Amino acid sequence: MSATNTSEIHQNAISILRLNDKGTYTVPTHGLYPFQWNWDSCLTALGQSHFDENRAWREIETLFEHQWPDGMVPHIIFHELDDGYFPGPDVWQTDRPVATSGITQPPVAGFAVKRLYERASDREAARTRALALLPAIDRWHQWFFECRDPADEGLVALIHPWESGRDNSIDWDAPFQRVPTDGIQPYHRRDTDHADPAHRPTKEQYDRYLWLLQHFRGLQWNNHALHDESPFQVVDPGFNAILARSCHDVATLARELGLVEIADKNQARAEATVAALENLWSDDYSQYLCYDRIAGVHQQSASVAGLLAVFAPIPTARIDSIVAKLNTMAENSRFLVASHDPLDNRFDGKRYWRGPVWLIVNYMIIDGLKVAGQLDMAKRIETDSLKLIGESGFAEYYDPKSGEGCGGESFTWTAAMMLEFLKD
Ligand code: GLC
């Protein structure tokens, strides 16, 4: 990318973040996703911090204003009504002061807050704002272990694919067979009004997403019951790695700010989760695999979740194997990192989380590789990410073989990640 090109792309990224800014939160993209999404917001704040630090903190603070009394931070906050999205508040019926969904999303907040704090130029403001957010993030982490790890295994389970942030991954195909499709109220999907249906989850998957939603709604969203009552309980290595990394980062930051109890608790959680991740490792796949807690089996599915585990402080030998795997993947696609192994015959380069590259995932993999000193592979993934934006703009996700941009356009987290990639 030439220098002019780079500065133009930089400006465009900022313009997209401003275009999608609703004042105190940012929508992922107008039309397709008109509300606030949990992990989108935390990663978006990183991009905002390059041109408006105050606004970046606000993004995460807004999200935590909608934390549930039990500690959960919901995956969607429906700030303003908009019938361009389904399922809306009338379907979730979570009975919150401002409507929210009833499930959660990958807990990147701890990681993001530490990063905002470290780079803040207004040190005093950063200190005050981090001190206010850390106890809330700690409560969320505690909620995970209480409600999603009832047997104290050190790993939390997802009870709905949307919680993973990787909605229609091949990882869910087998456990989804246990989720019925009968008794679902008639519905009209809105996502396929905005995006190509061939790039989106199938109707059969939507039926199951909704069956689970209705089932949890029937249990009054009682998080002390949902895990055990769910026919879908899957342990995702990427999700757990994000949780472990956030616990680790919260521990470090809390210690620096004198919050000793929060620091100790989060350090213990990070250590337990990193140790337990070993149970998800597969020598055959040279990566971590999802684990179906109900069937008691590992998923035979080489998804990016098992590579994203490098985001946590995992053992060096595991990182080395994952780098070797990434080298093999690089031979089978033009752009790293495909969300599913291109050699698997279920791979689909355009269908959402069944193959496409997502730049937020690339960002977290790059970060983990840098921490581990794997700079060549980190650089390679960063170069691929920049090329994708250069060729195809700020898309929601990209085909790893052709580089084509898919899904929503002028996408917030893609723009935010661009600002992160360009920062050094
Ligand atoms: C989709 C993605 C999810 C994301 C949301 C908003 O549902 O799968 O990860 O948070 O869109 O961008």
Short mmCIF file of N, CA and C in Angstrom, two decimals, residues 227-379:
data_model
loop_
_atom_site.label_atom_id
_atom_site.label_comp_id
_atom_site.label_asym_id
_atom_site.label_seq_id
_atom_site.Cartn_x
_atom_site.Cartn_y
_atom_site.Cartn_z
N HIS A 227 -27.78 -23.03 31.95
CA HIS A 227 -26.71 -23.95 31.52
C HIS A 227 -27.18 -25.40 31.58
N ASP A 228 -27.67 -25.81 32.74
CA ASP A 228 -28.04 -27.22 32.90
C ASP A 228 -29.27 -27.59 32.07
N GLU A 229 -30.12 -26.61 31.78
CA GLU A 229 -31.35 -26.88 31.03
C GLU A 229 -31.15 -26.78 29.52
N SER A 230 -29.94 -26.40 29.10
CA SER A 230 -29.74 -26.20 27.66
C SER A 230 -29.29 -27.48 26.97
N PRO A 231 -29.91 -27.82 25.84
CA PRO A 231 -29.43 -28.98 25.08
C PRO A 231 -28.14 -28.65 24.32
N PHE A 232 -27.74 -27.39 24.37
CA PHE A 232 -26.51 -26.95 23.70
C PHE A 232 -25.58 -26.41 24.78
N GLN A 233 -24.49 -27.14 25.03
CA GLN A 233 -23.47 -26.68 26.01
C GLN A 233 -22.12 -26.99 25.38
N VAL A 234 -21.53 -25.99 24.77
CA VAL A 234 -20.28 -26.25 24.06
C VAL A 234 -19.16 -25.38 24.62
N VAL A 235 -18.02 -26.01 24.85
CA VAL A 235 -16.84 -25.31 25.35
C VAL A 235 -15.98 -24.93 24.15
N ASP A 236 -15.79 -23.64 23.97
CA ASP A 236 -15.12 -23.11 22.78
C ASP A 236 -13.72 -22.62 23.19
N PRO A 237 -12.66 -23.15 22.58
CA PRO A 237 -11.31 -22.76 23.01
C PRO A 237 -11.00 -21.27 22.77
N GLY A 238 -11.53 -20.71 21.69
CA GLY A 238 -11.27 -19.29 21.41
C GLY A 238 -11.93 -18.41 22.46
N PHE A 239 -13.17 -18.73 22.77
CA PHE A 239 -13.92 -17.98 23.76
C PHE A 239 -13.23 -18.06 25.13
N ASN A 240 -12.84 -19.27 25.50
CA ASN A 240 -12.18 -19.44 26.80
C ASN A 240 -10.81 -18.76 26.82
N ALA A 241 -10.14 -18.72 25.68
CA ALA A 241 -8.85 -18.03 25.62
C ALA A 241 -9.06 -16.52 25.80
N ILE A 242 -10.12 -16.00 25.22
CA ILE A 242 -10.42 -14.56 25.39
C ILE A 242 -10.71 -14.29 26.87
N LEU A 243 -11.47 -15.17 27.49
CA LEU A 243 -11.77 -15.00 28.91
C LEU A 243 -10.49 -15.07 29.75
N ALA A 244 -9.65 -16.04 29.44
CA ALA A 244 -8.39 -16.18 30.20
C ALA A 244 -7.52 -14.94 30.02
N ARG A 245 -7.45 -14.44 28.79
CA ARG A 245 -6.62 -13.26 28.53
C ARG A 245 -7.18 -12.04 29.28
N SER A 246 -8.50 -11.91 29.25
CA SER A 246 -9.11 -10.77 29.95
C SER A 246 -8.90 -10.88 31.45
N CYS A 247 -9.02 -12.09 32.00
CA CYS A 247 -8.76 -12.28 33.44
C CYS A 247 -7.31 -11.90 33.74
N HIS A 248 -6.42 -12.33 32.88
CA HIS A 248 -5.00 -12.05 33.05
C HIS A 248 -4.75 -10.53 33.02
N ASP A 249 -5.35 -9.87 32.05
CA ASP A 249 -5.13 -8.42 31.91
C ASP A 249 -5.80 -7.63 33.05
N VAL A 250 -6.98 -8.08 33.46
CA VAL A 250 -7.64 -7.42 34.59
C VAL A 250 -6.77 -7.59 35.84
N ALA A 251 -6.21 -8.78 36.01
CA ALA A 251 -5.34 -9.01 37.18
C ALA A 251 -4.17 -8.03 37.18
N THR A 252 -3.52 -7.88 36.05
CA THR A 252 -2.35 -7.00 35.98
C THR A 252 -2.74 -5.55 36.25
N LEU A 253 -3.81 -5.11 35.60
CA LEU A 253 -4.22 -3.72 35.76
C LEU A 253 -4.73 -3.45 37.18
N ALA A 254 -5.52 -4.38 37.70
CA ALA A 254 -6.06 -4.20 39.06
C ALA A 254 -4.91 -4.12 40.07
N ARG A 255 -3.88 -4.93 39.87
CA ARG A 255 -2.75 -4.89 40.79
C ARG A 255 -2.08 -3.53 40.75
N GLU A 256 -1.91 -3.04 39.52
CA GLU A 256 -1.26 -1.73 39.38
C GLU A 256 -2.08 -0.63 40.06
N LEU A 257 -3.40 -0.77 40.01
CA LEU A 257 -4.26 0.27 40.58
C LEU A 257 -4.64 0.01 42.04
N GLY A 258 -4.06 -1.02 42.62
CA GLY A 258 -4.27 -1.28 44.04
C GLY A 258 -5.53 -2.06 44.38
N LEU A 259 -6.18 -2.65 43.40
CA LEU A 259 -7.38 -3.47 43.67
C LEU A 259 -6.93 -4.93 43.87
N VAL A 260 -6.39 -5.20 45.03
CA VAL A 260 -5.70 -6.46 45.27
C VAL A 260 -6.62 -7.69 45.14
N GLU A 261 -7.82 -7.58 45.70
CA GLU A 261 -8.71 -8.73 45.69
C GLU A 261 -9.12 -9.09 44.25
N ILE A 262 -9.43 -8.06 43.49
CA ILE A 262 -9.81 -8.30 42.08
C ILE A 262 -8.61 -8.90 41.34
N ALA A 263 -7.44 -8.40 41.64
CA ALA A 263 -6.23 -8.90 40.98
C ALA A 263 -6.04 -10.38 41.30
N ASP A 264 -6.13 -10.73 42.55
CA ASP A 264 -5.89 -12.13 42.96
C ASP A 264 -6.91 -13.08 42.32
N LYS A 265 -8.17 -12.67 42.37
CA LYS A 265 -9.22 -13.55 41.84
C LYS A 265 -9.03 -13.79 40.34
N ASN A 266 -8.72 -12.71 39.64
CA ASN A 266 -8.59 -12.85 38.18
C ASN A 266 -7.33 -13.60 37.78
N GLN A 267 -6.29 -13.44 38.57
CA GLN A 267 -5.07 -14.21 38.28
C GLN A 267 -5.35 -15.71 38.44
N ALA A 268 -6.07 -16.05 39.51
CA ALA A 268 -6.39 -17.47 39.74
C ALA A 268 -7.26 -18.01 38.60
N ARG A 269 -8.23 -17.19 38.15
CA ARG A 269 -9.11 -17.64 37.05
C ARG A 269 -8.30 -17.86 35.77
N ALA A 270 -7.42 -16.91 35.48
CA ALA A 270 -6.62 -17.03 34.24
C ALA A 270 -5.78 -18.30 34.30
N GLU A 271 -5.16 -18.54 35.42
CA GLU A 271 -4.29 -19.73 35.52
C GLU A 271 -5.10 -21.01 35.38
N ALA A 272 -6.27 -21.06 36.03
CA ALA A 272 -7.09 -22.27 35.95
C ALA A 272 -7.57 -22.52 34.52
N THR A 273 -7.95 -21.45 33.84
CA THR A 273 -8.48 -21.64 32.48
C THR A 273 -7.37 -22.03 31.50
N VAL A 274 -6.23 -21.39 31.62
CA VAL A 274 -5.12 -21.76 30.73
C VAL A 274 -4.75 -23.23 30.96
N ALA A 275 -4.71 -23.66 32.21
CA ALA A 275 -4.37 -25.06 32.49
C ALA A 275 -5.44 -25.99 31.89
N ALA A 276 -6.71 -25.62 32.04
CA ALA A 276 -7.80 -26.48 31.56
C ALA A 276 -7.88 -26.52 30.04
N LEU A 277 -7.39 -25.48 29.38
CA LEU A 277 -7.41 -25.47 27.91
C LEU A 277 -6.67 -26.68 27.34
N GLU A 278 -5.71 -27.21 28.11
CA GLU A 278 -4.97 -28.39 27.67
C GLU A 278 -5.92 -29.54 27.31
N ASN A 279 -7.05 -29.59 28.00
CA ASN A 279 -8.02 -30.67 27.73
C ASN A 279 -8.65 -30.54 26.35
N LEU A 280 -8.48 -29.40 25.71
CA LEU A 280 -9.08 -29.20 24.38
C LEU A 280 -8.05 -29.38 23.26
N TRP A 281 -6.81 -29.65 23.63
CA TRP A 281 -5.76 -29.75 22.60
C TRP A 281 -5.89 -31.07 21.82
N SER A 282 -5.64 -30.99 20.51
CA SER A 282 -5.64 -32.20 19.69
C SER A 282 -4.34 -32.28 18.89
N ASP A 283 -3.57 -33.34 19.12
CA ASP A 283 -2.34 -33.51 18.32
C ASP A 283 -2.69 -33.79 16.87
N ASP A 284 -3.81 -34.49 16.64
CA ASP A 284 -4.19 -34.83 15.26
C ASP A 284 -4.44 -33.57 14.44
N TYR A 285 -5.08 -32.58 15.03
CA TYR A 285 -5.43 -31.36 14.29
C TYR A 285 -4.38 -30.27 14.45
N SER A 286 -3.44 -30.48 15.38
CA SER A 286 -2.44 -29.47 15.68
C SER A 286 -3.11 -28.14 16.10
N GLN A 287 -4.16 -28.24 16.84
CA GLN A 287 -4.87 -27.06 17.36
C GLN A 287 -5.83 -27.50 18.46
N TYR A 288 -6.46 -26.54 19.10
CA TYR A 288 -7.49 -26.85 20.10
C TYR A 288 -8.82 -27.11 19.38
N LEU A 289 -9.68 -27.90 20.04
CA LEU A 289 -11.00 -28.20 19.46
C LEU A 289 -12.11 -27.83 20.44
N CYS A 290 -13.30 -27.58 19.92
CA CYS A 290 -14.46 -27.38 20.79
C CYS A 290 -14.83 -28.71 21.45
N TYR A 291 -15.47 -28.61 22.60
CA TYR A 291 -15.88 -29.80 23.34
C TYR A 291 -17.37 -29.71 23.64
N ASP A 292 -18.09 -30.74 23.24
CA ASP A 292 -19.53 -30.81 23.48
C ASP A 292 -19.73 -31.41 24.87
N ARG A 293 -20.14 -30.59 25.80
CA ARG A 293 -20.22 -31.02 27.21
C ARG A 293 -21.31 -32.07 27.43
N ILE A 294 -22.35 -32.04 26.62
CA ILE A 294 -23.43 -33.01 26.84
C ILE A 294 -23.06 -34.38 26.26
N ALA A 295 -22.53 -34.38 25.05
CA ALA A 295 -22.16 -35.66 24.42
C ALA A 295 -20.82 -36.16 24.98
N GLY A 296 -20.04 -35.26 25.57
CA GLY A 296 -18.74 -35.66 26.11
C GLY A 296 -17.72 -35.94 25.02
N VAL A 297 -17.82 -35.22 23.90
CA VAL A 297 -16.86 -35.46 22.80
C VAL A 297 -16.29 -34.14 22.28
N HIS A 298 -15.07 -34.25 21.75
CA HIS A 298 -14.48 -33.09 21.07
C HIS A 298 -15.06 -33.01 19.66
N GLN A 299 -15.28 -31.80 19.17
CA GLN A 299 -15.82 -31.63 17.82
C GLN A 299 -14.71 -31.85 16.80
N GLN A 300 -14.99 -32.68 15.81
CA GLN A 300 -13.99 -32.92 14.76
C GLN A 300 -14.13 -31.79 13.75
N SER A 301 -13.66 -30.63 14.13
CA SER A 301 -13.92 -29.44 13.33
C SER A 301 -12.78 -28.44 13.55
N ALA A 302 -11.99 -28.23 12.48
CA ALA A 302 -10.80 -27.37 12.60
C ALA A 302 -11.18 -25.91 12.33
N SER A 303 -11.77 -25.28 13.33
CA SER A 303 -12.18 -23.89 13.15
C SER A 303 -11.12 -22.97 13.74
N VAL A 304 -11.27 -21.68 13.44
CA VAL A 304 -10.29 -20.69 13.90
C VAL A 304 -10.31 -20.54 15.43
N ALA A 305 -11.37 -21.01 16.08
CA ALA A 305 -11.42 -20.92 17.56
C ALA A 305 -10.21 -21.61 18.17
N GLY A 306 -9.79 -22.71 17.54
CA GLY A 306 -8.67 -23.48 18.08
C GLY A 306 -7.32 -22.82 17.84
N LEU A 307 -7.29 -21.82 16.98
CA LEU A 307 -6.05 -21.07 16.70
C LEU A 307 -6.04 -19.77 17.51
N LEU A 308 -7.24 -19.22 17.69
CA LEU A 308 -7.40 -17.98 18.45
C LEU A 308 -6.92 -18.15 19.90
N ALA A 309 -6.78 -19.40 20.31
CA ALA A 309 -6.30 -19.68 21.67
C ALA A 309 -4.93 -19.03 21.93
N VAL A 310 -4.19 -18.68 20.88
CA VAL A 310 -2.89 -18.01 21.11
C VAL A 310 -3.06 -16.65 21.79
N PHE A 311 -4.27 -16.17 21.85
CA PHE A 311 -4.55 -14.89 22.52
C PHE A 311 -4.31 -15.00 24.03
N ALA A 312 -4.40 -16.23 24.55
CA ALA A 312 -4.17 -16.47 25.99
C ALA A 312 -2.72 -16.89 26.19
N PRO A 313 -2.23 -16.75 27.42
CA PRO A 313 -0.84 -17.19 27.67
C PRO A 313 -0.72 -18.72 27.73
N ILE A 314 -0.81 -19.36 26.56
CA ILE A 314 -0.75 -20.83 26.49
C ILE A 314 0.72 -21.26 26.34
N PRO A 315 1.02 -22.56 26.55
CA PRO A 315 2.41 -23.02 26.48
C PRO A 315 3.06 -22.79 25.10
N THR A 316 4.36 -22.54 25.12
CA THR A 316 5.12 -22.27 23.88
C THR A 316 4.97 -23.39 22.85
N ALA A 317 4.99 -24.63 23.32
CA ALA A 317 4.89 -25.75 22.38
C ALA A 317 3.58 -25.68 21.60
N ARG A 318 2.52 -25.25 22.25
CA ARG A 318 1.22 -25.13 21.57
C ARG A 318 1.26 -24.00 20.54
N ILE A 319 1.89 -22.92 20.91
CA ILE A 319 2.00 -21.78 19.97
C ILE A 319 2.79 -22.23 18.73
N ASP A 320 3.88 -22.95 18.94
CA ASP A 320 4.69 -23.40 17.81
C ASP A 320 3.86 -24.26 16.86
N SER A 321 3.08 -25.17 17.41
CA SER A 321 2.26 -26.04 16.55
C SER A 321 1.22 -25.23 15.79
N ILE A 322 0.65 -24.23 16.46
CA ILE A 322 -0.37 -23.41 15.79
C ILE A 322 0.27 -22.59 14.67
N VAL A 323 1.48 -22.11 14.89
CA VAL A 323 2.16 -21.36 13.82
C VAL A 323 2.41 -22.29 12.62
N ALA A 324 2.79 -23.52 12.91
CA ALA A 324 3.01 -24.48 11.80
C ALA A 324 1.70 -24.69 11.04
N LYS A 325 0.62 -24.77 11.78
CA LYS A 325 -0.69 -24.96 11.14
C LYS A 325 -1.05 -23.75 10.28
N LEU A 326 -0.76 -22.56 10.80
CA LEU A 326 -1.05 -21.34 10.03
C LEU A 326 -0.24 -21.32 8.74
N ASN A 327 0.99 -21.82 8.79
CA ASN A 327 1.81 -21.90 7.57
C ASN A 327 1.16 -22.81 6.55
N THR A 328 0.60 -23.92 7.01
CA THR A 328 -0.09 -24.83 6.08
C THR A 328 -1.33 -24.15 5.51
N MET A 329 -2.06 -23.44 6.37
CA MET A 329 -3.27 -22.76 5.88
C MET A 329 -2.91 -21.72 4.82
N ALA A 330 -1.75 -21.09 5.01
CA ALA A 330 -1.33 -20.05 4.06
C ALA A 330 -1.11 -20.64 2.66
N GLU A 331 -0.81 -21.94 2.61
CA GLU A 331 -0.62 -22.57 1.29
C GLU A 331 -1.96 -22.85 0.61
N ASN A 332 -3.01 -22.82 1.39
CA ASN A 332 -4.33 -23.19 0.83
C ASN A 332 -5.33 -22.05 0.72
N SER A 333 -4.89 -20.84 1.01
CA SER A 333 -5.77 -19.69 0.81
C SER A 333 -4.87 -18.48 0.59
N ARG A 334 -5.39 -17.47 -0.06
CA ARG A 334 -4.57 -16.28 -0.34
C ARG A 334 -4.40 -15.42 0.91
N PHE A 335 -5.42 -15.43 1.74
CA PHE A 335 -5.40 -14.54 2.91
C PHE A 335 -5.60 -15.32 4.20
N LEU A 336 -4.74 -15.05 5.16
CA LEU A 336 -4.92 -15.61 6.51
C LEU A 336 -5.85 -14.71 7.28
N VAL A 337 -6.60 -15.15 8.26
CA VAL A 337 -6.76 -16.51 8.71
C VAL A 337 -8.21 -16.91 8.43
N ALA A 338 -8.39 -17.95 7.63
CA ALA A 338 -9.76 -18.42 7.34
C ALA A 338 -10.41 -18.89 8.64
N SER A 339 -11.71 -18.65 8.77
CA SER A 339 -12.39 -19.07 10.00
C SER A 339 -12.63 -20.58 10.06
N HIS A 340 -12.33 -21.25 8.97
CA HIS A 340 -12.34 -22.71 9.01
C HIS A 340 -11.26 -23.22 8.05
N ASP A 341 -10.69 -24.36 8.40
CA ASP A 341 -9.60 -24.92 7.60
C ASP A 341 -10.05 -25.14 6.14
N PRO A 342 -9.41 -24.48 5.18
CA PRO A 342 -9.82 -24.61 3.77
C PRO A 342 -9.71 -26.04 3.24
N LEU A 343 -8.97 -26.91 3.92
CA LEU A 343 -8.85 -28.28 3.43
C LEU A 343 -10.04 -29.16 3.84
N ASP A 344 -10.85 -28.67 4.74
CA ASP A 344 -12.04 -29.42 5.19
C ASP A 344 -13.13 -29.25 4.12
N ASN A 345 -13.77 -30.36 3.71
CA ASN A 345 -14.75 -30.20 2.62
C ASN A 345 -16.02 -29.45 3.03
N ARG A 346 -16.16 -29.13 4.31
CA ARG A 346 -17.32 -28.32 4.74
C ARG A 346 -17.01 -26.82 4.66
N PHE A 347 -15.73 -26.48 4.37
CA PHE A 347 -15.34 -25.08 4.26
C PHE A 347 -16.17 -24.36 3.19
N ASP A 348 -16.61 -23.13 3.52
CA ASP A 348 -17.35 -22.32 2.55
C ASP A 348 -16.83 -20.88 2.68
N GLY A 349 -16.06 -20.45 1.71
CA GLY A 349 -15.33 -19.19 1.79
C GLY A 349 -16.18 -17.93 1.88
N LYS A 350 -17.48 -18.05 1.63
CA LYS A 350 -18.31 -16.84 1.67
C LYS A 350 -19.38 -16.88 2.75
N ARG A 351 -19.57 -18.04 3.37
CA ARG A 351 -20.72 -18.15 4.28
C ARG A 351 -20.32 -17.86 5.73
N TYR A 352 -20.23 -16.58 6.04
CA TYR A 352 -20.16 -16.10 7.42
C TYR A 352 -19.01 -16.72 8.20
N TRP A 353 -19.28 -17.59 9.16
CA TRP A 353 -18.19 -18.13 9.99
C TRP A 353 -17.79 -19.54 9.55
N ARG A 354 -18.10 -19.92 8.32
CA ARG A 354 -17.74 -21.26 7.85
C ARG A 354 -16.55 -21.21 6.89
N GLY A 355 -15.80 -20.13 6.92
CA GLY A 355 -14.63 -20.01 6.04
C GLY A 355 -14.04 -18.61 5.97
N PRO A 356 -14.89 -17.57 5.87
CA PRO A 356 -14.35 -16.22 5.70
C PRO A 356 -13.36 -15.75 6.77
N VAL A 357 -12.55 -14.76 6.35
CA VAL A 357 -11.60 -14.10 7.26
C VAL A 357 -12.32 -12.96 7.97
N TRP A 358 -12.11 -12.83 9.26
CA TRP A 358 -12.67 -11.73 10.04
C TRP A 358 -11.50 -10.98 10.68
N LEU A 359 -11.44 -9.68 10.50
CA LEU A 359 -10.24 -8.96 10.94
C LEU A 359 -10.12 -8.83 12.45
N ILE A 360 -11.22 -8.92 13.18
CA ILE A 360 -11.09 -8.87 14.65
C ILE A 360 -10.38 -10.14 15.13
N VAL A 361 -10.69 -11.25 14.50
CA VAL A 361 -10.03 -12.50 14.89
C VAL A 361 -8.55 -12.41 14.53
N ASN A 362 -8.27 -11.90 13.33
CA ASN A 362 -6.87 -11.72 12.94
C ASN A 362 -6.13 -10.87 13.97
N TYR A 363 -6.78 -9.81 14.40
CA TYR A 363 -6.16 -8.89 15.35
C TYR A 363 -5.77 -9.61 16.65
N MET A 364 -6.68 -10.41 17.17
CA MET A 364 -6.39 -11.09 18.43
C MET A 364 -5.31 -12.17 18.25
N ILE A 365 -5.33 -12.84 17.09
CA ILE A 365 -4.28 -13.84 16.83
C ILE A 365 -2.92 -13.12 16.72
N ILE A 366 -2.90 -12.01 16.00
CA ILE A 366 -1.65 -11.25 15.84
C ILE A 366 -1.13 -10.82 17.21
N ASP A 367 -2.03 -10.32 18.03
CA ASP A 367 -1.63 -9.85 19.36
C ASP A 367 -0.99 -10.99 20.16
N GLY A 368 -1.64 -12.14 20.16
CA GLY A 368 -1.11 -13.29 20.91
C GLY A 368 0.25 -13.71 20.37
N LEU A 369 0.38 -13.72 19.04
CA LEU A 369 1.65 -14.13 18.43
C LEU A 369 2.76 -13.14 18.79
N LYS A 370 2.43 -11.85 18.82
CA LYS A 370 3.44 -10.86 19.18
C LYS A 370 3.92 -11.06 20.62
N VAL A 371 2.95 -11.26 21.51
CA VAL A 371 3.31 -11.49 22.92
C VAL A 371 4.25 -12.70 23.01
N ALA A 372 3.99 -13.72 22.18
CA ALA A 372 4.79 -14.94 22.23
C ALA A 372 6.09 -14.83 21.43
N GLY A 373 6.32 -13.68 20.81
CA GLY A 373 7.56 -13.48 20.04
C GLY A 373 7.53 -14.09 18.65
N GLN A 374 6.36 -14.47 18.17
CA GLN A 374 6.24 -15.05 16.82
C GLN A 374 5.99 -13.92 15.82
N LEU A 375 7.01 -13.11 15.62
CA LEU A 375 6.78 -11.86 14.88
C LEU A 375 6.57 -12.06 13.39
N ASP A 376 7.22 -13.08 12.81
CA ASP A 376 7.08 -13.27 11.35
C ASP A 376 5.63 -13.60 10.98
N MET A 377 5.07 -14.54 11.73
CA MET A 377 3.67 -14.91 11.42
C MET A 377 2.73 -13.75 11.74
N ALA A 378 3.03 -13.03 12.81
CA ALA A 378 2.17 -11.88 13.15
C ALA A 378 2.18 -10.88 11.99
N LYS A 379 3.36 -10.64 11.44
CA LYS A 379 3.51 -9.68 10.35
C LYS A 379 2.75 -10.17 9.12
#
